XYZ file of C-alpha atoms in Angstrom:
469
model
C 14.493 -37.229 30.593
C 11.966 -38.799 28.250
C 12.783 -36.357 25.489
C 16.502 -37.142 25.698
C 15.814 -40.875 25.799
C 13.571 -40.649 22.738
C 16.312 -38.892 20.750
C 18.706 -41.723 21.555
C 16.221 -44.368 20.416
C 15.273 -42.424 17.283
C 18.909 -41.972 16.235
C 19.613 -45.668 16.627
C 16.499 -46.666 14.652
C 17.418 -44.346 11.784
C 20.828 -46.000 11.558
C 19.382 -49.515 11.726
C 18.152 -49.558 8.142
C 21.578 -48.949 6.632
C 23.921 -50.393 9.291
C 22.077 -53.035 11.354
C 25.088 -54.308 13.334
C 26.442 -50.832 14.071
C 22.971 -49.635 15.032
C 22.592 -52.382 17.613
C 25.871 -51.407 19.271
C 25.005 -47.710 19.080
C 21.619 -48.257 20.704
C 23.164 -50.235 23.570
C 25.787 -47.545 24.169
C 23.222 -44.768 24.130
C 21.017 -46.626 26.623
C 24.005 -46.720 28.990
C 25.099 -43.112 28.526
C 21.744 -41.345 28.351
C 20.569 -39.356 31.393
C 17.574 -41.718 31.643
C 19.978 -44.459 32.769
C 21.634 -42.168 35.311
C 18.231 -41.187 36.648
C 17.688 -44.729 37.933
C 20.388 -44.043 40.528
C 18.577 -41.068 42.009
C 15.870 -41.745 44.576
C 14.157 -38.517 43.493
C 15.135 -37.316 40.002
C 12.499 -34.557 39.780
C 13.533 -31.670 42.032
C 12.596 -28.096 42.859
C 15.242 -25.734 44.235
C 14.771 -22.210 45.523
C 16.975 -19.155 45.163
C 17.053 -15.414 45.804
C 17.702 -13.031 42.900
C 21.418 -12.468 43.471
C 24.387 -13.087 41.205
C 25.714 -15.816 43.462
C 22.793 -18.075 42.566
C 24.803 -18.567 39.352
C 25.968 -22.155 40.076
C 22.326 -23.284 40.084
C 21.535 -21.464 36.843
C 24.689 -22.760 35.155
C 24.115 -26.344 36.324
C 20.640 -26.134 34.804
C 21.390 -24.303 31.559
C 24.665 -26.111 30.795
C 23.099 -29.529 31.332
C 25.090 -30.567 34.416
C 21.951 -31.508 36.336
C 20.604 -33.440 33.377
C 23.898 -35.313 32.968
C 23.562 -36.473 36.567
C 20.078 -37.840 35.843
C 18.201 -34.945 37.436
C 15.280 -32.874 36.219
C 15.576 -29.629 38.204
C 13.175 -26.695 38.395
C 14.592 -23.442 39.807
C 12.177 -21.073 41.506
C 12.856 -17.549 42.811
C 11.716 -16.900 46.387
C 10.450 -13.646 47.899
C 12.899 -13.540 50.808
C 15.289 -15.659 52.855
C 12.745 -16.573 55.545
C 10.210 -17.909 53.045
C 12.992 -19.802 51.277
C 14.179 -21.477 54.491
C 10.631 -22.264 55.645
C 9.824 -23.937 52.315
C 12.948 -26.107 52.468
C 12.081 -27.173 56.013
C 8.449 -27.921 55.072
C 9.525 -29.954 52.031
C 7.946 -27.626 49.463
C 11.483 -27.133 48.137
C 14.013 -29.968 47.930
C 16.899 -27.590 48.603
C 18.002 -24.030 48.055
C 20.624 -21.344 47.601
C 21.117 -20.257 51.223
C 23.028 -17.818 53.359
C 25.950 -19.592 55.039
C 24.446 -18.738 58.409
C 21.018 -20.225 57.678
C 21.807 -23.933 58.180
C 23.830 -22.990 61.274
C 21.171 -20.665 62.679
C 18.454 -23.276 62.180
C 20.564 -25.999 63.798
C 21.302 -23.937 66.932
C 17.689 -22.712 67.012
C 17.975 -18.993 66.368
C 14.674 -17.910 64.796
C 13.855 -21.352 63.393
C 14.774 -24.749 64.784
C 15.499 -27.481 62.226
C 18.307 -29.781 61.143
C 19.638 -28.198 57.941
C 22.967 -29.124 56.370
C 25.174 -28.080 53.475
C 27.684 -30.047 51.437
C 28.453 -27.320 48.908
C 29.615 -23.706 49.157
C 28.168 -21.640 46.308
C 30.796 -18.864 46.391
C 33.199 -16.670 48.317
C 32.876 -12.884 48.716
C 30.378 -10.976 46.528
C 28.907 -8.377 48.931
C 29.399 -4.672 49.626
C 28.173 -1.902 51.907
C 26.489 1.051 50.200
C 25.443 4.437 51.626
C 23.194 7.164 50.254
C 24.670 10.045 48.288
C 24.081 12.449 51.190
C 25.858 10.194 53.660
C 28.690 9.654 51.183
C 29.296 13.401 50.858
C 29.705 13.642 54.630
C 31.749 10.462 54.940
C 34.114 11.345 52.099
C 35.383 14.375 54.057
C 36.916 11.942 56.551
C 38.664 9.699 54.007
C 42.187 9.697 52.684
C 42.159 10.631 48.979
C 44.727 9.977 46.261
C 46.124 12.572 43.850
C 43.079 12.176 41.604
C 40.711 12.863 44.500
C 39.554 9.258 44.763
C 39.356 7.414 48.109
C 42.249 5.137 49.039
C 40.621 1.755 49.659
C 39.681 0.010 51.822
C 37.376 2.570 53.403
C 37.093 1.956 57.128
C 34.035 2.697 59.233
C 36.085 5.219 61.215
C 35.097 7.699 58.478
C 31.413 6.968 59.083
C 31.564 7.422 62.855
C 31.462 11.275 62.815
C 28.502 11.125 60.421
C 26.569 8.859 62.790
C 27.436 11.180 65.670
C 26.084 14.174 63.735
C 22.835 12.306 63.087
C 22.515 11.450 66.776
C 23.178 15.058 67.815
C 20.231 16.083 65.627
C 18.033 13.385 67.164
C 17.969 11.324 63.964
C 18.697 7.563 64.241
C 21.140 6.239 61.657
C 19.553 3.229 59.937
C 21.096 0.511 57.793
C 19.675 -2.546 56.081
C 20.865 -6.123 55.760
C 19.074 -9.120 54.333
C 18.495 -11.524 57.231
C 19.555 -11.847 60.891
C 21.867 -14.822 60.218
C 23.112 -13.475 56.894
C 26.720 -12.958 55.953
C 25.720 -9.353 55.297
C 24.602 -8.843 58.887
C 27.886 -10.165 60.274
C 30.029 -8.331 57.714
C 28.243 -5.043 58.342
C 28.540 -5.464 62.114
C 32.199 -6.469 61.803
C 33.000 -3.399 59.682
C 31.125 -1.010 61.979
C 32.668 -2.452 65.157
C 36.162 -2.276 63.656
C 35.538 1.465 63.290
C 34.425 1.887 66.893
C 30.689 1.899 66.081
C 28.423 -0.346 68.177
C 25.989 -2.260 65.920
C 23.849 -3.615 68.777
C 23.169 -6.927 70.513
C 20.485 -9.616 70.306
C 18.959 -11.176 73.431
C 16.701 -14.039 72.261
C 16.485 -15.470 75.780
C 14.809 -12.189 76.772
C 12.561 -12.102 73.717
C 14.610 -9.396 71.947
C 15.557 -10.412 68.423
C 15.895 -6.895 66.954
C 19.666 -6.819 67.410
C 19.480 -3.165 68.449
C 20.402 -3.296 72.162
C 23.001 -0.547 72.897
C 23.212 0.190 69.160
C 24.802 3.271 67.579
C 23.294 2.158 64.255
C 19.833 0.611 63.889
C 20.227 -2.399 61.596
C 17.101 -4.062 60.192
C 16.059 -6.540 57.500
C 15.309 -5.517 53.906
C 14.963 -8.098 51.075
C 17.871 -7.756 48.577
C 15.923 -6.590 45.484
C 14.239 -3.874 47.570
C 17.474 -2.371 48.880
C 17.961 0.382 46.256
C 14.346 1.581 46.445
C 14.422 1.578 50.260
C 17.636 3.626 50.192
C 16.221 6.049 47.627
C 13.105 6.601 49.742
C 15.241 7.578 52.738
C 13.923 4.761 54.925
C 17.515 3.598 55.432
C 20.815 5.483 55.062
C 22.863 2.528 53.872
C 22.878 -1.239 53.475
C 24.967 -4.371 53.074
C 23.865 -6.719 50.304
C 25.083 -8.964 47.493
C 25.155 -8.102 43.831
C 23.691 -6.739 41.685
C 22.051 -4.446 44.255
C 25.129 -2.357 45.133
C 25.962 -1.766 41.489
C 22.302 -0.990 40.872
C 22.615 1.944 43.295
C 25.566 3.239 41.274
C 23.714 2.874 37.963
C 20.661 4.638 39.376
C 22.810 7.360 40.900
C 21.258 6.986 44.354
C 24.167 5.641 46.406
C 27.845 4.746 46.653
C 29.349 1.388 47.688
C 31.995 2.245 50.273
C 33.575 -1.133 51.043
C 33.339 -4.690 49.710
C 33.282 -7.743 51.916
C 36.553 -8.794 50.288
C 38.120 -5.954 52.283
C 36.090 -6.645 55.436
C 36.934 -10.357 55.567
C 37.790 -12.245 52.430
C 37.473 -15.814 51.252
C 35.016 -17.199 53.780
C 31.937 -19.039 52.520
C 29.228 -16.668 51.301
C 26.232 -18.714 50.119
C 25.738 -22.461 50.387
C 23.371 -25.060 48.960
C 21.219 -26.295 51.834
C 18.882 -29.237 52.403
C 17.301 -30.709 55.517
C 19.063 -33.604 57.206
C 15.869 -35.617 56.742
C 15.901 -35.005 52.974
C 19.579 -35.933 52.745
C 19.011 -39.168 54.698
C 16.090 -40.110 52.471
C 17.798 -39.208 49.172
C 21.565 -39.823 49.567
C 22.225 -40.709 45.919
C 20.167 -37.777 44.693
C 22.093 -35.482 47.043
C 25.447 -36.686 45.703
C 24.234 -36.167 42.119
C 23.172 -32.587 42.940
C 26.526 -31.781 44.539
C 28.392 -33.239 41.554
C 26.450 -31.022 39.146
C 27.030 -27.932 41.297
C 30.755 -28.611 41.634
C 31.021 -28.768 37.837
C 29.057 -25.527 37.540
C 31.340 -23.786 40.038
C 34.409 -24.901 38.108
C 32.917 -23.725 34.811
C 32.272 -20.279 36.315
C 35.953 -19.829 37.219
C 37.468 -21.665 34.231
C 39.443 -19.972 31.446
C 40.642 -17.218 33.765
C 37.167 -15.760 33.914
C 36.525 -16.295 30.225
C 33.105 -17.844 30.880
C 31.813 -14.987 33.007
C 30.061 -13.035 30.246
C 28.263 -16.216 29.234
C 27.260 -16.585 32.874
C 26.017 -12.989 32.909
C 23.807 -13.756 29.905
C 22.369 -16.769 31.723
C 21.563 -15.095 35.046
C 20.235 -11.942 33.353
C 17.220 -14.000 32.249
C 14.006 -12.949 33.948
C 13.533 -16.370 35.548
C 16.897 -16.019 37.301
C 18.256 -12.653 38.539
C 16.565 -10.609 35.834
C 18.838 -7.575 36.127
C 20.434 -5.511 33.363
C 23.471 -7.288 31.880
C 25.643 -4.193 32.292
C 24.861 -4.091 36.016
C 25.595 -7.806 36.439
C 28.809 -7.629 34.424
C 30.135 -4.787 36.568
C 31.037 -7.196 39.357
C 30.858 -10.618 37.686
C 33.675 -9.918 35.224
C 36.425 -8.933 37.653
C 35.707 -5.255 38.296
C 33.698 -3.244 40.810
C 32.395 0.313 40.488
C 32.274 2.579 43.541
C 31.376 6.168 42.694
C 30.053 6.437 39.166
C 33.091 6.198 36.888
C 35.368 4.892 39.650
C 35.631 1.319 38.399
C 38.477 -0.720 39.874
C 39.895 -4.204 39.284
C 38.298 -6.787 41.598
C 39.286 -10.214 40.307
C 38.189 -11.995 43.463
C 34.984 -10.075 44.113
C 33.077 -13.198 43.007
C 34.871 -16.522 43.480
C 33.034 -19.704 42.581
C 35.772 -22.364 42.495
C 39.253 -20.927 43.018
C 40.836 -21.378 46.450
C 38.752 -24.534 46.947
C 35.737 -22.242 47.179
C 33.138 -25.008 46.919
C 34.563 -27.058 49.806
C 32.563 -26.793 53.077
C 35.348 -25.954 55.520
C 34.339 -26.472 59.139
C 36.416 -23.434 60.105
C 34.112 -21.220 58.007
C 31.161 -22.518 60.012
C 33.037 -21.847 63.270
C 33.604 -18.222 62.199
C 29.873 -17.693 61.674
C 29.101 -19.261 65.040
C 31.587 -16.917 66.747
C 29.768 -13.942 65.239
C 26.403 -15.307 66.366
C 27.833 -15.547 69.874
C 29.564 -12.144 69.665
C 26.275 -10.355 68.944
C 24.113 -12.429 71.297
C 22.202 -14.633 68.844
C 23.702 -17.525 70.792
C 22.795 -16.190 74.253
C 24.957 -18.464 76.429
C 28.641 -19.273 76.463
C 29.749 -22.540 74.862
C 32.974 -24.578 75.179
C 35.372 -24.573 72.236
C 34.443 -28.160 71.402
C 30.788 -27.175 70.874
C 31.691 -24.861 67.981
C 33.499 -27.590 66.062
C 30.818 -30.182 66.816
C 28.111 -27.940 65.324
C 30.347 -26.967 62.398
C 30.978 -30.585 61.389
C 27.332 -31.503 61.874
C 26.192 -28.777 59.459
C 29.055 -28.301 56.964
C 29.257 -31.828 55.533
C 32.685 -32.276 54.006
C 32.136 -36.061 53.936
C 29.296 -35.725 51.418
C 31.291 -33.268 49.317
C 34.275 -35.623 49.252
C 32.124 -38.514 48.064
C 30.755 -36.394 45.204
C 34.231 -35.176 44.267
C 35.658 -38.699 44.236
C 32.891 -39.845 41.888
C 33.647 -36.952 39.524
C 37.336 -37.905 39.542
C 36.564 -41.605 38.945
C 34.273 -40.675 36.032
C 36.986 -38.522 34.452
C 34.862 -35.361 34.699
C 37.345 -33.666 37.019
C 40.874 -34.181 38.336
C 42.158 -34.802 41.841
C 44.156 -31.584 41.512
C 40.864 -29.670 41.311
C 40.194 -30.446 44.981
C 41.890 -30.258 48.366
C 44.018 -33.267 49.326
C 41.285 -35.142 51.159
C 43.776 -37.484 52.880
C 45.362 -34.484 54.611
C 42.319 -32.232 54.934
C 41.717 -31.028 58.507
C 38.600 -28.939 57.886
C 40.464 -25.714 58.598
C 40.935 -23.199 55.826
C 44.579 -22.015 55.741
C 44.852 -19.085 58.176
C 46.687 -16.939 55.633
C 43.805 -17.383 53.210
C 41.545 -14.962 55.073
C 42.361 -11.437 56.218
C 40.188 -9.105 58.290
C 39.901 -5.322 58.096
C 40.829 -4.923 61.783
C 43.876 -7.184 61.488
C 42.644 -9.596 64.177
C 43.656 -13.161 63.225
C 41.066 -15.946 63.336
C 41.905 -19.376 64.761
C 38.935 -21.718 64.453
C 40.493 -24.052 67.029
C 40.140 -21.389 69.736
C 36.740 -19.753 69.168
C 36.298 -18.373 72.685
C 39.696 -16.698 72.687
C 38.792 -15.184 69.320
C 35.452 -13.863 70.607
C 37.150 -12.394 73.676
C 39.721 -10.541 71.517
C 37.191 -7.950 70.264
C 36.776 -4.589 71.983
C 33.135 -4.382 70.857
C 30.944 -7.444 71.288
C 29.958 -9.903 73.991
C 32.686 -12.016 75.551
C 32.446 -15.776 75.431
C 30.473 -16.129 78.657
C 28.793 -12.698 78.762
C 25.091 -11.964 78.330
C 23.559 -8.930 76.600
C 22.291 -6.285 79.065
């Protein structure tokens, strides 16, 4: 801030000698427009945010490198974290002011699965962006069960039905089939379980009330936690046979020739919040103006990422390829960030919506997205007891703070930085994403107003009032 302020003062003083009257006006204007003036609005202008090395941390990197944070009077330091648990713990302890989080983390903390704390989000970082990858050996077996086109390539989406005989063959040999995901309340965990269950494969239950948080009760597949950057190496070592993770770690498996992505989350369930920006409720209460300023900067970053029909994506790739951000090879990052996705080596297909940062009102914290995550927590036993329908919406609105987002958006509109057309119609907004906006691989429709009926509609999974056995 001081450096920017000094430039403003210096420029005005240089002009003063030749144009005294103009210089006086210029200095006054620059005092008003400089970030130093904006910083007086923020209770805490100096901030530290955490992230995990994934492509969908991009809104944070863009907001920093493109000056959006600075323009909101904020001096932000971004710091990579070792894993999702450490990241969440440091936000709760106050070591971090906020962070790039899994959509399920604020919800899981609020309902007390694993960690109990009041964590909220007023900004969705992105939609989609994940995939499930299997080892080359598993792929060879799985591919025999897939429908192929005339060129011998699989007809997507690949369903888990094709994996079921492979898992059975492993079991017959006495070998457990193991898969990795990044965190118990991660999107990846729920997407992987959803995909497996849709193919008739039981992914296992949790029973926290009985002290069992492995999620492997009655499981056909043993699913465990592996930090995202370690996924390819863990697969290559044979410790796991497949995984579900965000980019660039699926494309990294393709580049290294050690595995094949078999399905993206866009085909499992598309256009539901993926990552969010999370803070504690206590931090938000203490720093409301700072929070609004952060959300404004992130909204602008999200829009920039999807502007020009994807024309900014290569610039974004250059930013996040830096070692202090994702630090992956640009070619690997570009494979998914620029509207394509590569399955088998050489089988690159169009995937315009693999990463969505602003389109489809991506940044808006829809309560219905939160309800969907809560239904999956209940389905697999992370929420051990049945809850009334009203409970799901009460928790969703407590955690996914559309009111804060709307305030930030209205300020951006009033300042001329964005247009009303860039956002949902807040006067009519119900908190429910349009039902047609999201499709699921099993064809089961989701109605966030009837969460228990939705939970009960699945053949595999706990019913609304059932306990894991």
